[in-house]
Amino acid sequence: MSHRKLNPQKQSLTVGDVARRSGVAVSTVHYYEAKGLIESTRNAGNQRRFSRDVLRRVAVIKIAQRTGMPLAEIKASLDDLPTSRTPDAEDWRHLSEQWRSALDERIRCLIALRDQLDGCIGCGCLSLKSCPLRNPGDVLADTDAEGEASPSVVGTGVPGR
């Protein structure tokens, strides 16, 4: 595989440059752009060109994804960053602070789930209606015979079948 060196004077990056330097597939770069997570411009030949700060954005996206954060939340946070300049350390620190509470909550829920698994594995009930892991708070009690949520439980975060 050829590894081209990027000219340090080059102000914009091709989609291949972004993918190679970020460690993601070209299709991932296109997907992030389609979802509004990163932006490009078009040159005279209608080819995508990315500013160099997109490399930092892709790195932050990948880190946030590793924490389990949904792309919609990542996008909402990135939308708060300045577009007129490359985000600096203070901007990233603010982003980190925003994500910390959500990450702490995710960790708390995972620890609780881990601690409940011991009892669940020993229980053996495999009940989809009363299992505290599958049906916390018995919210599925308000479902119809086919297991579809009634209007009272729609939007409560109860996973589907």
PDB file of C-alpha atoms in Angstrom:
ATOM      1  CA  MET A   1       0.000   0.000   0.000  1.00  0.00           C
ATOM      2  CA  SER A   2       1.359   3.424  -0.946  1.00  0.00           C
ATOM      3  CA  HIS A   3       1.800   5.949   1.852  1.00  0.00           C
ATOM      4  CA  ARG A   4       1.954   9.424   0.365  1.00  0.00           C
ATOM      5  CA  LYS A   5       3.456  12.106   2.547  1.00  0.00           C
ATOM      6  CA  LEU A   6       1.182  15.092   2.926  1.00  0.00           C
ATOM      7  CA  ASN A   7       2.742  18.355   1.865  1.00  0.00           C
ATOM      8  CA  PRO A   8       2.890  20.471   5.049  1.00  0.00           C
ATOM      9  CA  GLN A   9       2.055  23.557   2.993  1.00  0.00           C
ATOM     10  CA  LYS A  10      -1.154  21.978   1.699  1.00  0.00           C
ATOM     11  CA  GLN A  11      -4.134  23.814   3.153  1.00  0.00           C
ATOM     12  CA  SER A  12      -6.823  21.301   2.261  1.00  0.00           C
ATOM     13  CA  LEU A  13      -7.089  17.534   2.389  1.00  0.00           C
ATOM     14  CA  THR A  14      -8.681  15.077   0.008  1.00  0.00           C
ATOM     15  CA  VAL A  15     -11.123  12.512   1.332  1.00  0.00           C
ATOM     16  CA  GLY A  16      -8.353   9.920   0.989  1.00  0.00           C
ATOM     17  CA  ASP A  17      -5.975  12.106   3.029  1.00  0.00           C
ATOM     18  CA  VAL A  18      -8.569  12.457   5.801  1.00  0.00           C
ATOM     19  CA  ALA A  19      -9.296   8.731   5.829  1.00  0.00           C
ATOM     20  CA  ARG A  20      -5.629   7.750   5.845  1.00  0.00           C
ATOM     21  CA  ARG A  21      -4.596  10.231   8.540  1.00  0.00           C
ATOM     22  CA  SER A  22      -7.645   9.498  10.707  1.00  0.00           C
ATOM     23  CA  GLY A  23      -7.479   5.732  10.433  1.00  0.00           C
ATOM     24  CA  VAL A  24     -11.017   5.417   9.096  1.00  0.00           C
ATOM     25  CA  ALA A  25     -12.427   4.227   5.789  1.00  0.00           C
ATOM     26  CA  VAL A  26     -13.236   6.702   3.031  1.00  0.00           C
ATOM     27  CA  SER A  27     -16.873   5.598   3.374  1.00  0.00           C
ATOM     28  CA  THR A  28     -16.756   6.660   7.037  1.00  0.00           C
ATOM     29  CA  VAL A  29     -15.564  10.130   6.053  1.00  0.00           C
ATOM     30  CA  HIS A  30     -18.442  10.359   3.550  1.00  0.00           C
ATOM     31  CA  TYR A  31     -20.900   9.113   6.200  1.00  0.00           C
ATOM     32  CA  TYR A  32     -19.728  11.668   8.778  1.00  0.00           C
ATOM     33  CA  GLU A  33     -20.114  14.378   6.172  1.00  0.00           C
ATOM     34  CA  ALA A  34     -23.608  13.193   5.193  1.00  0.00           C
ATOM     35  CA  LYS A  35     -24.610  13.243   8.890  1.00  0.00           C
ATOM     36  CA  GLY A  36     -23.301  16.790   9.286  1.00  0.00           C
ATOM     37  CA  LEU A  37     -20.479  15.867  11.658  1.00  0.00           C
ATOM     38  CA  ILE A  38     -17.797  17.266   9.345  1.00  0.00           C
ATOM     39  CA  GLU A  39     -17.861  19.608   6.359  1.00  0.00           C
ATOM     40  CA  SER A  40     -16.028  19.883   3.077  1.00  0.00           C
ATOM     41  CA  THR A  41     -15.864  22.270   0.178  1.00  0.00           C
ATOM     42  CA  ARG A  42     -15.594  21.442  -3.520  1.00  0.00           C
ATOM     43  CA  ASN A  43     -12.711  22.412  -5.753  1.00  0.00           C
ATOM     44  CA  ALA A  44     -12.991  23.466  -9.406  1.00  0.00           C
ATOM     45  CA  GLY A  45     -13.071  19.782 -10.403  1.00  0.00           C
ATOM     46  CA  ASN A  46     -15.971  19.177  -7.969  1.00  0.00           C
ATOM     47  CA  GLN A  47     -13.776  17.071  -5.657  1.00  0.00           C
ATOM     48  CA  ARG A  48     -14.212  17.242  -1.895  1.00  0.00           C
ATOM     49  CA  ARG A  49     -11.622  19.168   0.065  1.00  0.00           C
ATOM     50  CA  PHE A  50     -11.458  19.219   3.845  1.00  0.00           C
ATOM     51  CA  SER A  51      -9.780  21.724   6.123  1.00  0.00           C
ATOM     52  CA  ARG A  52      -7.037  20.326   8.337  1.00  0.00           C
ATOM     53  CA  ASP A  53      -9.083  20.784  11.535  1.00  0.00           C
ATOM     54  CA  VAL A  54     -11.386  17.982  10.336  1.00  0.00           C
ATOM     55  CA  LEU A  55      -8.698  15.533  11.507  1.00  0.00           C
ATOM     56  CA  ARG A  56      -9.227  16.629  15.098  1.00  0.00           C
ATOM     57  CA  ARG A  57     -12.996  16.433  14.699  1.00  0.00           C
ATOM     58  CA  VAL A  58     -12.804  12.876  13.354  1.00  0.00           C
ATOM     59  CA  ALA A  59     -10.543  11.920  16.287  1.00  0.00           C
ATOM     60  CA  VAL A  60     -13.065  13.350  18.758  1.00  0.00           C
ATOM     61  CA  ILE A  61     -15.941  11.558  16.988  1.00  0.00           C
ATOM     62  CA  LYS A  62     -14.118   8.226  17.245  1.00  0.00           C
ATOM     63  CA  ILE A  63     -13.329   8.778  20.946  1.00  0.00           C
ATOM     64  CA  ALA A  64     -16.926   9.726  21.691  1.00  0.00           C
ATOM     65  CA  GLN A  65     -18.171   6.650  19.825  1.00  0.00           C
ATOM     66  CA  ARG A  66     -15.898   4.454  21.949  1.00  0.00           C
ATOM     67  CA  THR A  67     -17.714   5.752  25.036  1.00  0.00           C
ATOM     68  CA  GLY A  68     -20.996   4.602  23.525  1.00  0.00           C
ATOM     69  CA  MET A  69     -22.250   8.074  22.679  1.00  0.00           C
ATOM     70  CA  PRO A  70     -24.775   8.112  19.808  1.00  0.00           C
ATOM     71  CA  LEU A  71     -23.815  10.094  16.704  1.00  0.00           C
ATOM     72  CA  ALA A  72     -26.790  12.432  17.213  1.00  0.00           C
ATOM     73  CA  GLU A  73     -25.385  13.506  20.599  1.00  0.00           C
ATOM     74  CA  ILE A  74     -21.904  13.857  19.138  1.00  0.00           C
ATOM     75  CA  LYS A  75     -23.278  16.042  16.347  1.00  0.00           C
ATOM     76  CA  ALA A  76     -25.199  18.253  18.791  1.00  0.00           C
ATOM     77  CA  SER A  77     -22.006  18.821  20.760  1.00  0.00           C
ATOM     78  CA  LEU A  78     -19.889  19.472  17.684  1.00  0.00           C
ATOM     79  CA  ASP A  79     -22.487  21.969  16.460  1.00  0.00           C
ATOM     80  CA  ASP A  80     -21.626  24.097  19.515  1.00  0.00           C
ATOM     81  CA  LEU A  81     -17.978  24.376  18.457  1.00  0.00           C
ATOM     82  CA  PRO A  82     -16.789  27.421  16.503  1.00  0.00           C
ATOM     83  CA  THR A  83     -16.790  27.132  12.738  1.00  0.00           C
ATOM     84  CA  SER A  84     -14.843  30.331  12.071  1.00  0.00           C
ATOM     85  CA  ARG A  85     -11.628  28.887  13.561  1.00  0.00           C
ATOM     86  CA  THR A  86     -10.031  25.619  14.570  1.00  0.00           C
ATOM     87  CA  PRO A  87     -11.352  24.604  17.999  1.00  0.00           C
ATOM     88  CA  ASP A  88      -8.702  25.109  20.663  1.00  0.00           C
ATOM     89  CA  ALA A  89      -7.914  23.315  23.930  1.00  0.00           C
ATOM     90  CA  GLU A  90     -10.514  25.356  25.829  1.00  0.00           C
ATOM     91  CA  ASP A  91     -13.225  24.377  23.314  1.00  0.00           C
ATOM     92  CA  TRP A  92     -12.324  20.695  23.673  1.00  0.00           C
ATOM     93  CA  ARG A  93     -12.212  20.990  27.483  1.00  0.00           C
ATOM     94  CA  HIS A  94     -15.745  22.420  27.435  1.00  0.00           C
ATOM     95  CA  LEU A  95     -16.868  19.534  25.202  1.00  0.00           C
ATOM     96  CA  SER A  96     -15.282  17.038  27.583  1.00  0.00           C
ATOM     97  CA  GLU A  97     -17.100  18.582  30.543  1.00  0.00           C
ATOM     98  CA  GLN A  98     -20.410  18.296  28.690  1.00  0.00           C
ATOM     99  CA  TRP A  99     -19.829  14.624  27.987  1.00  0.00           C
ATOM    100  CA  ARG A 100     -18.505  13.749  31.452  1.00  0.00           C
ATOM    101  CA  SER A 101     -21.909  13.624  33.174  1.00  0.00           C
ATOM    102  CA  ALA A 102     -23.412  11.509  30.395  1.00  0.00           C
ATOM    103  CA  LEU A 103     -20.422   9.170  30.543  1.00  0.00           C
ATOM    104  CA  ASP A 104     -20.628   8.977  34.352  1.00  0.00           C
ATOM    105  CA  GLU A 105     -24.318   8.041  34.063  1.00  0.00           C
ATOM    106  CA  ARG A 106     -23.546   5.410  31.421  1.00  0.00           C
ATOM    107  CA  ILE A 107     -20.864   3.938  33.698  1.00  0.00           C
ATOM    108  CA  ARG A 108     -23.286   3.928  36.653  1.00  0.00           C
ATOM    109  CA  CYS A 109     -25.877   2.057  34.587  1.00  0.00           C
ATOM    110  CA  LEU A 110     -23.312  -0.462  33.339  1.00  0.00           C
ATOM    111  CA  ILE A 111     -22.103  -1.152  36.882  1.00  0.00           C
ATOM    112  CA  ALA A 112     -25.695  -1.673  38.040  1.00  0.00           C
ATOM    113  CA  LEU A 113     -26.330  -3.994  35.090  1.00  0.00           C
ATOM    114  CA  ARG A 114     -23.164  -5.956  35.841  1.00  0.00           C
ATOM    115  CA  ASP A 115     -24.173  -6.306  39.491  1.00  0.00           C
ATOM    116  CA  GLN A 116     -27.687  -7.444  38.559  1.00  0.00           C
ATOM    117  CA  LEU A 117     -26.409 -10.047  36.104  1.00  0.00           C
ATOM    118  CA  ASP A 118     -25.155 -12.326  38.887  1.00  0.00           C
ATOM    119  CA  GLY A 119     -28.654 -12.678  40.316  1.00  0.00           C
ATOM    120  CA  CYS A 120     -30.257 -12.891  36.902  1.00  0.00           C
ATOM    121  CA  ILE A 121     -28.066 -15.719  35.694  1.00  0.00           C
ATOM    122  CA  GLY A 122     -28.880 -17.692  38.844  1.00  0.00           C
ATOM    123  CA  CYS A 123     -32.592 -16.885  38.594  1.00  0.00           C
ATOM    124  CA  GLY A 124     -33.228 -18.710  35.347  1.00  0.00           C
ATOM    125  CA  CYS A 125     -36.706 -17.223  34.966  1.00  0.00           C
ATOM    126  CA  LEU A 126     -36.065 -15.887  31.458  1.00  0.00           C
ATOM    127  CA  SER A 127     -39.243 -13.876  31.862  1.00  0.00           C
ATOM    128  CA  LEU A 128     -39.669 -11.082  29.372  1.00  0.00           C
ATOM    129  CA  LYS A 129     -42.477  -9.633  31.469  1.00  0.00           C
ATOM    130  CA  SER A 130     -41.000  -9.546  34.966  1.00  0.00           C
ATOM    131  CA  CYS A 131     -37.219  -9.589  34.462  1.00  0.00           C
ATOM    132  CA  PRO A 132     -35.697  -6.491  36.104  1.00  0.00           C
ATOM    133  CA  LEU A 133     -33.018  -6.341  33.404  1.00  0.00           C
ATOM    134  CA  ARG A 134     -35.261  -6.804  30.373  1.00  0.00           C
ATOM    135  CA  ASN A 135     -38.267  -4.966  31.828  1.00  0.00           C
ATOM    136  CA  PRO A 136     -37.144  -2.482  34.506  1.00  0.00           C
ATOM    137  CA  GLY A 137     -40.026  -1.166  36.596  1.00  0.00           C
ATOM    138  CA  ASP A 138     -42.428  -3.592  34.871  1.00  0.00           C
ATOM    139  CA  VAL A 139     -43.253  -0.982  32.204  1.00  0.00           C
ATOM    140  CA  LEU A 140     -44.077  -3.761  29.754  1.00  0.00           C
ATOM    141  CA  ALA A 141     -47.144  -4.605  31.824  1.00  0.00           C
ATOM    142  CA  ASP A 142     -48.904  -1.960  29.730  1.00  0.00           C
ATOM    143  CA  THR A 143     -48.340  -3.804  26.457  1.00  0.00           C
ATOM    144  CA  ASP A 144     -50.940  -5.529  24.360  1.00  0.00           C
ATOM    145  CA  ALA A 145     -51.022  -9.277  23.622  1.00  0.00           C
ATOM    146  CA  GLU A 146     -48.577  -8.931  20.702  1.00  0.00           C
ATOM    147  CA  GLY A 147     -46.033  -7.167  22.886  1.00  0.00           C
ATOM    148  CA  GLU A 148     -46.598  -3.746  21.315  1.00  0.00           C
ATOM    149  CA  ALA A 149     -46.350  -0.883  23.745  1.00  0.00           C
ATOM    150  CA  SER A 150     -49.526   0.924  24.571  1.00  0.00           C
ATOM    151  CA  PRO A 151     -49.434   4.708  24.224  1.00  0.00           C
ATOM    152  CA  SER A 152     -48.628   5.061  27.939  1.00  0.00           C
ATOM    153  CA  VAL A 153     -45.207   3.384  27.542  1.00  0.00           C
ATOM    154  CA  VAL A 154     -44.240   4.715  24.135  1.00  0.00           C
ATOM    155  CA  GLY A 155     -41.211   6.945  24.460  1.00  0.00           C
ATOM    156  CA  THR A 156     -40.110   5.568  27.833  1.00  0.00           C
ATOM    157  CA  GLY A 157     -36.972   4.003  26.436  1.00  0.00           C
ATOM    158  CA  VAL A 158     -38.315   0.477  26.726  1.00  0.00           C
ATOM    159  CA  PRO A 159     -36.506  -1.600  24.117  1.00  0.00           C
ATOM    160  CA  GLY A 160     -38.543  -3.310  21.442  1.00  0.00           C
ATOM    161  CA  ARG A 161     -38.729  -7.030  20.822  1.00  0.00           C
TER     162      ARG A 161
END
